[in-house]
Structure formats: C-alpha cells, structure tokens
Amino acid sequence: MKLFNTLFVVSLSLCAIHISYAQDKNKTHSLFGNAFQQSENGKGTAVFESLKVNDTLKTQFSGRIVEVCQAKGCWMKVDLQDGNQVFVRFKDYGFFVPTDAAGKNVMANGKAFLEEMSVDEQRHYAEDAGASEDELVKITSPKRTYRFEADGVLIEN
C-alpha cells in the first residue's frame, strides 16, 4: 500500500508539473540542456546589477535573444530590460541553441557573473557573429560584460 501511495503522489506531481508548463499562457517552449523549474525571482536586470568582478550567483533570468553564434549556436547575447546585454555560454559545451533563435524570448538557468572580456576574446566572438575586418580592428580595449553560464535554456517558439 505504501508503494501505491508513493507512486500515486509521484504521478500527481508529474501531472502538476506538466499542467503548469502547458498553462504558461499557451506558449510553447523548446528546452536545451537540463530541465529546470521556472522561478519568479531573479528574472530581471537586478540579478546582474548586484555583481562585482569574480562574484558568481546561481539564478535565472529572462530576456530577448539578440544574437547567436552563427558557427554552431554555442553562445548567445540576450537583451535585459535596462538596455544592457548578457553574454550566455552553455555549461561544458553540453548543448547549443538554434542559430536562428535571435528575436525570441528566452529563460536561462545557471550562474551569473561579471567578467572583463579580453580584446582577443571579443574579436573571436565578433568573428563568430560574422563581423567584418573593419569591425574587428575597432575592438581595442577590454570590456566589462555581464556573463552567464547556462545549464538549461527555454526558448519561446
């Protein structure tokens, strides 16, 4: 009887999770990486504003994808509500996102941090995005950037 009760509770929990995803304003999402429970906390820019260099915060955020690596989808840039952008890479190179995901809404789960990006790294990512030689030579100094290592990403279809 205890086994039956346990299985019953697990089944109800799984149904509740499925229903909560289905009721998400009738939107469909594609999951990349690990599944995660969406949280109402930490979805905005405030997550990044509190960070100092070398701080790391396990959190979630949402925004609109503005750029994706055109080589294979191994990174993306996401607009935040305050006009800033966050540069997102994927944990252990474990998954990629579609190269045509720009313009879609995204929810990312993982670690937020502030980092100083070197000139070489900026040029590498600009080259991946299809920048011209003229654009590459204009990158001449390190840049502080909001960064995020995602272990799971939900992209609105």
mmCIF file of C-alpha atoms in Angstrom:
data_model
loop_
_atom_site.group_PDB
_atom_site.id
_atom_site.type_symbol
_atom_site.label_atom_id
_atom_site.label_comp_id
_atom_site.label_asym_id
_atom_site.label_seq_id
_atom_site.Cartn_x
_atom_site.Cartn_y
_atom_site.Cartn_z
ATOM 1 C CA MET A 1 0.000 0.000 0.000
ATOM 2 C CA LYS A 2 2.879 2.381 0.782
ATOM 3 C CA LEU A 3 4.320 1.741 -2.681
ATOM 4 C CA PHE A 4 0.962 2.510 -4.255
ATOM 5 C CA ASN A 5 0.655 5.770 -2.262
ATOM 6 C CA THR A 6 4.194 6.796 -3.212
ATOM 7 C CA LEU A 7 3.580 6.109 -6.893
ATOM 8 C CA PHE A 8 0.282 7.976 -6.716
ATOM 9 C CA VAL A 9 1.935 11.068 -5.194
ATOM 10 C CA VAL A 10 4.750 10.981 -7.774
ATOM 11 C CA SER A 11 2.201 10.670 -10.607
ATOM 12 C CA LEU A 12 0.212 13.639 -9.302
ATOM 13 C CA SER A 13 3.403 15.716 -9.012
ATOM 14 C CA LEU A 14 4.382 14.947 -12.584
ATOM 15 C CA CYS A 15 0.896 15.847 -13.808
ATOM 16 C CA ALA A 16 1.035 19.156 -11.909
ATOM 17 C CA ILE A 17 4.401 19.999 -13.467
ATOM 18 C CA HIS A 18 3.081 19.166 -16.940
ATOM 19 C CA ILE A 19 -0.058 21.267 -16.413
ATOM 20 C CA SER A 20 1.938 24.265 -15.131
ATOM 21 C CA TYR A 21 4.099 24.223 -18.264
ATOM 22 C CA ALA A 22 1.054 23.803 -20.506
ATOM 23 C CA GLN A 23 -0.728 26.712 -18.853
ATOM 24 C CA ASP A 24 2.185 29.105 -19.348
ATOM 25 C CA LYS A 25 -0.021 31.478 -21.351
ATOM 26 C CA ASN A 26 -0.441 28.792 -24.025
ATOM 27 C CA LYS A 27 3.107 29.411 -25.227
ATOM 28 C CA THR A 28 5.312 26.605 -26.403
ATOM 29 C CA HIS A 29 8.965 26.420 -25.499
ATOM 30 C CA SER A 30 11.930 24.390 -26.635
ATOM 31 C CA LEU A 31 14.257 23.137 -23.891
ATOM 32 C CA PHE A 32 18.008 22.979 -24.412
ATOM 33 C CA GLY A 33 20.259 21.497 -21.718
ATOM 34 C CA ASN A 34 18.878 20.457 -18.335
ATOM 35 C CA ALA A 35 15.241 20.874 -17.347
ATOM 36 C CA PHE A 36 14.610 23.399 -14.562
ATOM 37 C CA GLN A 37 11.732 24.786 -12.536
ATOM 38 C CA GLN A 38 10.986 28.381 -13.540
ATOM 39 C CA SER A 39 11.228 30.825 -10.661
ATOM 40 C CA GLU A 40 9.558 34.205 -10.301
ATOM 41 C CA ASN A 41 12.660 35.556 -8.524
ATOM 42 C CA GLY A 42 15.752 36.800 -10.286
ATOM 43 C CA LYS A 43 14.293 37.270 -13.763
ATOM 44 C CA GLY A 44 15.405 40.818 -14.302
ATOM 45 C CA THR A 45 18.399 43.061 -14.588
ATOM 46 C CA ALA A 46 18.790 43.365 -10.797
ATOM 47 C CA VAL A 47 20.456 39.947 -10.807
ATOM 48 C CA PHE A 48 23.429 41.402 -12.672
ATOM 49 C CA GLU A 49 23.499 44.873 -11.109
ATOM 50 C CA SER A 50 24.467 43.472 -7.705
ATOM 51 C CA LEU A 51 27.502 41.583 -9.048
ATOM 52 C CA LYS A 52 31.120 42.586 -8.649
ATOM 53 C CA VAL A 53 34.012 41.107 -10.663
ATOM 54 C CA ASN A 54 34.619 37.486 -9.546
ATOM 55 C CA ASP A 55 31.170 37.148 -7.896
ATOM 56 C CA THR A 56 29.036 34.220 -9.038
ATOM 57 C CA LEU A 57 25.317 33.850 -8.397
ATOM 58 C CA LYS A 58 23.178 30.776 -9.167
ATOM 59 C CA THR A 59 19.968 32.212 -10.619
ATOM 60 C CA GLN A 60 17.637 32.563 -13.594
ATOM 61 C CA PHE A 61 16.900 35.439 -15.914
ATOM 62 C CA SER A 62 14.779 36.124 -18.961
ATOM 63 C CA GLY A 63 15.109 38.407 -21.948
ATOM 64 C CA ARG A 64 15.118 38.573 -25.731
ATOM 65 C CA ILE A 65 17.866 36.903 -27.766
ATOM 66 C CA VAL A 66 19.584 39.462 -29.986
ATOM 67 C CA GLU A 67 22.451 37.434 -31.395
ATOM 68 C CA VAL A 68 23.509 33.778 -31.660
ATOM 69 C CA CYS A 69 26.800 32.206 -32.704
ATOM 70 C CA GLN A 70 26.342 31.548 -36.411
ATOM 71 C CA ALA A 71 29.024 28.835 -36.476
ATOM 72 C CA LYS A 72 27.075 26.356 -34.300
ATOM 73 C CA GLY A 73 24.884 28.107 -31.702
ATOM 74 C CA CYS A 74 27.448 27.789 -28.881
ATOM 75 C CA TRP A 75 26.686 31.243 -27.365
ATOM 76 C CA MET A 76 24.053 33.963 -27.456
ATOM 77 C CA LYS A 77 23.590 37.580 -26.427
ATOM 78 C CA VAL A 78 20.393 38.472 -24.590
ATOM 79 C CA ASP A 79 18.892 41.942 -24.049
ATOM 80 C CA LEU A 80 17.926 42.799 -20.488
ATOM 81 C CA GLN A 81 15.121 45.202 -19.600
ATOM 82 C CA ASP A 82 17.523 48.078 -18.812
ATOM 83 C CA GLY A 83 19.218 48.064 -22.211
ATOM 84 C CA ASN A 84 22.249 46.044 -21.095
ATOM 85 C CA GLN A 85 23.121 42.709 -22.633
ATOM 86 C CA VAL A 86 24.273 39.446 -21.109
ATOM 87 C CA PHE A 87 26.605 37.077 -22.917
ATOM 88 C CA VAL A 88 25.457 33.455 -22.425
ATOM 89 C CA ARG A 89 27.515 30.324 -22.931
ATOM 90 C CA PHE A 90 26.430 26.774 -22.214
ATOM 91 C CA LYS A 91 27.804 24.628 -19.404
ATOM 92 C CA ASP A 92 30.598 22.309 -20.507
ATOM 93 C CA TYR A 93 29.721 22.957 -24.161
ATOM 94 C CA GLY A 94 26.978 20.427 -23.405
ATOM 95 C CA PHE A 95 24.326 21.849 -25.733
ATOM 96 C CA PHE A 96 23.783 24.527 -28.355
ATOM 97 C CA VAL A 97 20.824 26.667 -29.386
ATOM 98 C CA PRO A 98 19.453 27.105 -32.915
ATOM 99 C CA THR A 99 21.390 29.647 -34.945
ATOM 100 C CA ASP A 100 18.072 31.251 -35.960
ATOM 101 C CA ALA A 101 16.930 31.937 -32.352
ATOM 102 C CA ALA A 102 17.562 35.718 -32.483
ATOM 103 C CA GLY A 103 14.401 37.689 -31.725
ATOM 104 C CA LYS A 104 12.895 35.003 -29.481
ATOM 105 C CA ASN A 105 12.257 35.230 -25.740
ATOM 106 C CA VAL A 106 14.433 33.073 -23.515
ATOM 107 C CA MET A 107 14.593 31.943 -19.880
ATOM 108 C CA ALA A 108 18.035 30.764 -18.753
ATOM 109 C CA ASN A 109 19.027 28.862 -15.616
ATOM 110 C CA GLY A 110 22.605 28.799 -14.357
ATOM 111 C CA LYS A 111 25.330 31.066 -12.991
ATOM 112 C CA ALA A 112 25.544 34.839 -13.435
ATOM 113 C CA PHE A 113 28.837 36.696 -13.137
ATOM 114 C CA LEU A 114 30.622 39.871 -14.187
ATOM 115 C CA GLU A 115 33.767 39.442 -16.247
ATOM 116 C CA GLU A 116 36.314 41.501 -18.084
ATOM 117 C CA MET A 117 36.472 40.220 -21.670
ATOM 118 C CA SER A 118 39.867 40.493 -23.369
ATOM 119 C CA VAL A 119 40.331 42.070 -26.794
ATOM 120 C CA ASP A 120 41.156 38.661 -28.312
ATOM 121 C CA GLU A 121 38.013 37.083 -26.864
ATOM 122 C CA GLN A 122 35.837 39.978 -28.065
ATOM 123 C CA ARG A 123 37.293 39.637 -31.546
ATOM 124 C CA HIS A 124 36.758 35.857 -31.525
ATOM 125 C CA TYR A 125 33.060 36.220 -30.681
ATOM 126 C CA ALA A 126 32.617 39.096 -33.138
ATOM 127 C CA GLU A 127 34.159 36.923 -35.845
ATOM 128 C CA ASP A 128 31.765 34.061 -34.935
ATOM 129 C CA ALA A 129 28.908 36.536 -35.344
ATOM 130 C CA GLY A 130 30.108 37.452 -38.842
ATOM 131 C CA ALA A 131 31.840 40.781 -38.147
ATOM 132 C CA SER A 132 33.942 42.312 -40.931
ATOM 133 C CA GLU A 133 37.685 43.009 -40.660
ATOM 134 C CA ASP A 134 36.898 46.716 -40.240
ATOM 135 C CA GLU A 135 34.649 45.928 -37.261
ATOM 136 C CA LEU A 136 37.253 43.606 -35.717
ATOM 137 C CA VAL A 137 40.060 46.199 -35.743
ATOM 138 C CA LYS A 138 37.797 48.657 -33.884
ATOM 139 C CA ILE A 139 37.896 46.348 -30.839
ATOM 140 C CA THR A 140 40.881 47.756 -28.963
ATOM 141 C CA SER A 141 40.250 47.527 -25.210
ATOM 142 C CA PRO A 142 38.971 45.009 -22.642
ATOM 143 C CA LYS A 143 35.289 45.312 -21.779
ATOM 144 C CA ARG A 144 33.322 44.524 -18.610
ATOM 145 C CA THR A 145 30.453 42.256 -19.515
ATOM 146 C CA TYR A 146 27.562 40.510 -17.844
ATOM 147 C CA ARG A 147 28.131 36.807 -18.380
ATOM 148 C CA PHE A 148 26.026 33.736 -17.772
ATOM 149 C CA GLU A 149 26.831 30.023 -17.862
ATOM 150 C CA ALA A 150 23.542 28.289 -18.590
ATOM 151 C CA ASP A 151 22.850 24.690 -17.668
ATOM 152 C CA GLY A 152 19.347 24.925 -19.129
ATOM 153 C CA VAL A 153 17.565 27.253 -21.552
ATOM 154 C CA LEU A 154 13.885 27.571 -22.516
ATOM 155 C CA ILE A 155 13.314 29.358 -25.816
ATOM 156 C CA GLU A 156 9.805 30.502 -26.718
ATOM 157 C CA ASN A 157 8.708 29.172 -30.106
#
